[in-house]
XYZ file of C-alpha atoms in Angstrom:
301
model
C 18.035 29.990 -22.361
C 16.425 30.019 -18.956
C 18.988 26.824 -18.031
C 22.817 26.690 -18.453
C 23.827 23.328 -20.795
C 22.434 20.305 -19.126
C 26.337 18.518 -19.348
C 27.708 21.400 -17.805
C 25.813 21.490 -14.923
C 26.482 17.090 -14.648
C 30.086 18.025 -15.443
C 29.899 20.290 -12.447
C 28.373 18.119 -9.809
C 30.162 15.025 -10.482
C 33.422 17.478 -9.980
C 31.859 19.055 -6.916
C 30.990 15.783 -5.541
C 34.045 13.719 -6.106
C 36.109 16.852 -5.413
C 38.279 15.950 -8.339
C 37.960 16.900 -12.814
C 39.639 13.309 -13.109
C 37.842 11.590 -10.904
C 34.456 13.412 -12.335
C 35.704 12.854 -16.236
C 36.686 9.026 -15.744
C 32.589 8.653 -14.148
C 31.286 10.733 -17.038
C 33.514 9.062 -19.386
C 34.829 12.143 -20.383
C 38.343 13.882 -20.818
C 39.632 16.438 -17.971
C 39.784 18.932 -20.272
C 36.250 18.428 -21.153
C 35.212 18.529 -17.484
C 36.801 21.488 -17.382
C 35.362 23.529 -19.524
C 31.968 22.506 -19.170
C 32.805 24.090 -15.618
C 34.145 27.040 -17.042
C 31.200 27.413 -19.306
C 28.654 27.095 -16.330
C 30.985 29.921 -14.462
C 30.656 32.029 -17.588
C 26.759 31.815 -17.496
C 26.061 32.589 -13.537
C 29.045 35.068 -13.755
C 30.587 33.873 -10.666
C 33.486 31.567 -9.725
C 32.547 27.795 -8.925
C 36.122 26.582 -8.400
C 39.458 27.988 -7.100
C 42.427 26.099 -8.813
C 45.638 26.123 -7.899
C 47.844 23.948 -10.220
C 45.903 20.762 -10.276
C 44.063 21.099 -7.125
C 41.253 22.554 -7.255
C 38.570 23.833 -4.144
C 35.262 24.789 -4.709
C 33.927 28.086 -3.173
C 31.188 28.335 -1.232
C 28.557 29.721 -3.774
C 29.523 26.419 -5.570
C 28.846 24.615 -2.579
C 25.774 25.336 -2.418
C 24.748 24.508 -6.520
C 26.375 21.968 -5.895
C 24.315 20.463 -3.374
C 20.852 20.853 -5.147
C 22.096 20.036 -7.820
C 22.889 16.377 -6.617
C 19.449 16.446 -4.881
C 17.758 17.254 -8.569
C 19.557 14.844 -10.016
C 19.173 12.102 -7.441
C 15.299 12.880 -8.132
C 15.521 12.469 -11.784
C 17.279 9.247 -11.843
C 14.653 8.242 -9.514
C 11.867 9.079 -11.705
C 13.354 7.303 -14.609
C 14.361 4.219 -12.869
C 10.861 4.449 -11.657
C 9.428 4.593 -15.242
C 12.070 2.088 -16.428
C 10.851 -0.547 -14.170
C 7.462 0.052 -14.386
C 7.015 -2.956 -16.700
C 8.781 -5.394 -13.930
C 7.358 -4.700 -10.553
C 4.585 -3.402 -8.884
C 4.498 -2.215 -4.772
C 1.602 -3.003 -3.067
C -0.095 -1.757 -0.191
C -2.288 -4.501 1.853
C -4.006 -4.537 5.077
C -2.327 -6.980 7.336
C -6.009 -9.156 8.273
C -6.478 -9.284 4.307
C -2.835 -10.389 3.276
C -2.754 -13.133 6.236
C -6.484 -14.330 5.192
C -6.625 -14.190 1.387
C -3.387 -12.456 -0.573
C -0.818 -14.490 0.138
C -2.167 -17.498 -1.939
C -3.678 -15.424 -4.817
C -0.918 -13.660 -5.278
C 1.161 -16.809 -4.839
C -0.731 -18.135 -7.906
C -0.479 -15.405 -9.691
C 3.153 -15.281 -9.642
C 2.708 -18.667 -10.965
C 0.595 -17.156 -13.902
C 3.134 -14.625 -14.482
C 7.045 -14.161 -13.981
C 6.235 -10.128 -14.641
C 5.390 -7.526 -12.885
C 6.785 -8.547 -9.401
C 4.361 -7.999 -7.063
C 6.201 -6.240 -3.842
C 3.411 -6.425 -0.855
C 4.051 -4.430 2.358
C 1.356 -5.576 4.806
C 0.147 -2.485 7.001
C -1.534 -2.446 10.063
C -3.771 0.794 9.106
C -6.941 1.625 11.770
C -8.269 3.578 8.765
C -7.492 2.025 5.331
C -5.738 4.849 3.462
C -2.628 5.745 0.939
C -0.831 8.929 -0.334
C 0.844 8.039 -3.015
C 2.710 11.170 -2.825
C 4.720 10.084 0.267
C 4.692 6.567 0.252
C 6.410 4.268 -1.815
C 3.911 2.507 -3.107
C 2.497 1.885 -6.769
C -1.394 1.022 -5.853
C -3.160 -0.789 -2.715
C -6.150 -2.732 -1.740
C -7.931 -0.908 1.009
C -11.366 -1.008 2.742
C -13.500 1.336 1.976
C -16.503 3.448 0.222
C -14.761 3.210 -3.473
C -13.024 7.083 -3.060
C -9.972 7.343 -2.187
C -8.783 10.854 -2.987
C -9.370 13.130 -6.009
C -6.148 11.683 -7.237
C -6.589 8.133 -7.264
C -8.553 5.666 -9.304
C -9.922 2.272 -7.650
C -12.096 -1.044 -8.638
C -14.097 -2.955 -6.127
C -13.105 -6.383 -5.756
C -15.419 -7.638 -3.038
C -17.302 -6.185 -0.311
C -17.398 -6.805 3.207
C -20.119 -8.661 4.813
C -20.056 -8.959 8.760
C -20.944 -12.085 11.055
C -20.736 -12.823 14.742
C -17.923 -15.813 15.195
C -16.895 -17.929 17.745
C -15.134 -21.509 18.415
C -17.576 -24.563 18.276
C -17.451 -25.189 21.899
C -18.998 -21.547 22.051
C -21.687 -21.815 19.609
C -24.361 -23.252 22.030
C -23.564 -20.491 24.978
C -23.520 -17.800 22.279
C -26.708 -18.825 21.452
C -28.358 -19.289 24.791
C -27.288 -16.433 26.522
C -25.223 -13.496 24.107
C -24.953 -11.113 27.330
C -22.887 -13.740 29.504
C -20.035 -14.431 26.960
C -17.170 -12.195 26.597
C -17.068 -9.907 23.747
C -14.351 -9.297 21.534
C -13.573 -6.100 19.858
C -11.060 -6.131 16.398
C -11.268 -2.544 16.478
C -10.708 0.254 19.292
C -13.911 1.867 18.026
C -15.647 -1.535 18.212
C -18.016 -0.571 15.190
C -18.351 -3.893 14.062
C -19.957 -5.443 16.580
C -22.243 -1.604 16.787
C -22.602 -2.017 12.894
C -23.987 -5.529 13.194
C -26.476 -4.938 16.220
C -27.759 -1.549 14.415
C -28.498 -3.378 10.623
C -29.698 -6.601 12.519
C -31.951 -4.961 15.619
C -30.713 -8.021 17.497
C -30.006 -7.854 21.718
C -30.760 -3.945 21.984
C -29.257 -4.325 25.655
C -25.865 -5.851 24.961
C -23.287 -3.845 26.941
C -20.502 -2.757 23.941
C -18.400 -0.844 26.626
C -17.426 -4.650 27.887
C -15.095 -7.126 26.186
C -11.651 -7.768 24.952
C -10.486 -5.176 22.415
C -7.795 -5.862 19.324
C -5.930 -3.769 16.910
C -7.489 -6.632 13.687
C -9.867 -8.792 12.854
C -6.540 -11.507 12.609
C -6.278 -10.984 16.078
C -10.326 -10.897 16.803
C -10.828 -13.786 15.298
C -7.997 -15.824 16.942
C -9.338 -14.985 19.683
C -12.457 -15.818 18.938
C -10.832 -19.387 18.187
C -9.092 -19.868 21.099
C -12.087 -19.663 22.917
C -12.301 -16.089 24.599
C -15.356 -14.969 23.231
C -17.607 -13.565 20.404
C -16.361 -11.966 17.642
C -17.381 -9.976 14.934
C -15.318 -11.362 12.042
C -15.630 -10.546 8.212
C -17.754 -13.362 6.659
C -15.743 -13.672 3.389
C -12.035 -13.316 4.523
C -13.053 -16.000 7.382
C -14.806 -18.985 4.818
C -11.739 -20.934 5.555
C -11.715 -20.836 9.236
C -15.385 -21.418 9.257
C -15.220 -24.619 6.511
C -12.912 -26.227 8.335
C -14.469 -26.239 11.783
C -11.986 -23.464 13.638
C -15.042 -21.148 13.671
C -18.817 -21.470 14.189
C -21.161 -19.025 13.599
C -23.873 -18.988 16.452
C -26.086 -16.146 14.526
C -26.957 -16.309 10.905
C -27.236 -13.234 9.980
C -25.065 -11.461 8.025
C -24.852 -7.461 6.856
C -23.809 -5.569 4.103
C -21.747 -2.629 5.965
C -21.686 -0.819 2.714
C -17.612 -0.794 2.343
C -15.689 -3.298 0.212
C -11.961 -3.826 -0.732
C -11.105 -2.049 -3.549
C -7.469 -1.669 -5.268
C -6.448 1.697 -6.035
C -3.819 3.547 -7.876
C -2.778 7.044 -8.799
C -4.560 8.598 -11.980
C -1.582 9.197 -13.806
C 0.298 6.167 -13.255
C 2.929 4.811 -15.758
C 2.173 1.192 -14.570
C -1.555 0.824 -15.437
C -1.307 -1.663 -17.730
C 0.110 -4.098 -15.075
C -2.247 -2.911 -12.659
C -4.981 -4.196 -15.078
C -3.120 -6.756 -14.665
C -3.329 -7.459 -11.089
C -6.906 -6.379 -10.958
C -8.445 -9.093 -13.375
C -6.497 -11.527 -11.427
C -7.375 -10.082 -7.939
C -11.303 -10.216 -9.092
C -10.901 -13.622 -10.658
C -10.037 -15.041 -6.978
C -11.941 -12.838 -4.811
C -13.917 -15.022 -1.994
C -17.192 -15.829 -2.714
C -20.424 -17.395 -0.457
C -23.213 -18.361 -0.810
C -24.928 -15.325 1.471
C -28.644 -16.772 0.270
C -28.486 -19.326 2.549
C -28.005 -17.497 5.746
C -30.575 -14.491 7.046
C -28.869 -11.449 5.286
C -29.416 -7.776 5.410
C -29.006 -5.023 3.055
């Protein structure tokens, strides 16, 4: 055998940890004596001493020590792993940008809890300047994310709607906008401010406006508040802004509208043990992605 007995080594940590056989039998629901010589089977196989004893007190040595301590780090990991897979038919962690989540997942996902008591959708909204996940290091079980579709060799993903850009502004704007582009203030809902430089390079409208000027955000949440309280232009994400724009928060003083060639797409680890709820969430996710009708404004591909 390359490994001792797997009881022996749980009889030995539990000991080790607790610094007591009773204390280690009564969690194992085992005897003493059986604690005992589980430990004295694991000290026969690495040929060393894992315990001094001295009448019923007993002191591990320092070779023990340190078994000891990886093997309550492998052990934490593996009850990790199977609570992990255990649960994998009652909850699901998502990932969300915090513009999206605000704009559209909170009610869809609302309803879908609705639809269905299981999984349990967990959302963490992020703030992310570049939409990413490592599913390695992060606790999560899939996420929605902007993007080109890839993700990372290791990761699957679905595109649930793509993104589709638009200048914005309040009402009392609209006719200013309009008039004169180069006198109103420009906001930014990205440090890189490639919106508005994606939306004047597909549209080959106002060559001359000055990017380097304007208000600059961390979102398009923020952007586009700002946009209707007032202080400016913005470039806002035609689909995840339909409410705003329906209900007379937000105008739009241009009508055309571009393709940037990115979408929101939910993604997930190839081998994960929870795919069958992430079908789940897709079909659902699909079902209530935005929708407009982009035929009736000046669009380009």
């Amino acid at each position: 055998m390359t490994l001792p007995p797997l009881y022996a080594l749980r009889a030995f940590e539990a000991a080790a940890r607790l610094g007591s056989f009773s204390k280690a039998a009564i969690q194992l629901n085992v005897t003493p004596g059986a604690v005992s010589r589980h430990i004295r089977t694991l000290e026969a196989w690495f040929g060393c001493e894992l315990f001094v004893r001295s009448g019923p007190r007993i002191e591990i040595t320092p070779s023990g020590q340190g078994l000891a301590q990886q093997l309550t780090a492998g052990f934490q990991s593996l009850e990790h792993a199977c609570h992990a897979f255990r649960s994998s038919s009652h909850e699901l962690r998502l990932k969300a940008p915090s513009t999206l989540t605000m704009r559209w997942l909170l009610d869809v996902l609302r309803h879908f809890r609705e639809a269905h008591p299981t999984p349990v959708i967990e959302i963490s909204s992020v703030w992310m300047d570049t939409d990413s996940v490592a599913f390695s290091r992060e606790p999560y079980d899939c996420a929605i994310l902007l993007g080109n579709g890839y993700f990372g060799e290791d990761t699957d993903s679905r595109l649930l709607f793509q993104e589709w850009l638009i200048p914005v502004c309040a009402p009392a704007l609209q006719a200013q906008a309009q008039s004169d582009i180069a006198a109103c203030e420009l906001i930014h809902p990205s440090a890189d401010r490639r919106d508005w430089r994606r939306w004047l390079q597909r549209t080959g409208a106002f060559p001359a406006l000055n990017l380097a000027r304007g208000n600059v955000f961390d979102t398009l949440e923020q952007g586009s508040l700002a946009a209707m309280s007032g202080h400016g232009v913005a470039v806002a994400d035609l689909l995840l802004s339909l409410t705003a724009i329906e209900s007379g928060m937000l105008a739009l003083p241009f009508k055309q509208v571009v393709a940037t060639g990115d979408g929101y797409y939910l993604v997930w680890p190839k081998a994960s043990t929870r795919l069958r709820n992430i079908e789940l969430l897709y079909r659902w996710l699909k079902e209530s992605a935005p929708e407009a009708d982009i035929a009736e404004l000046l669009w380009l591909e």
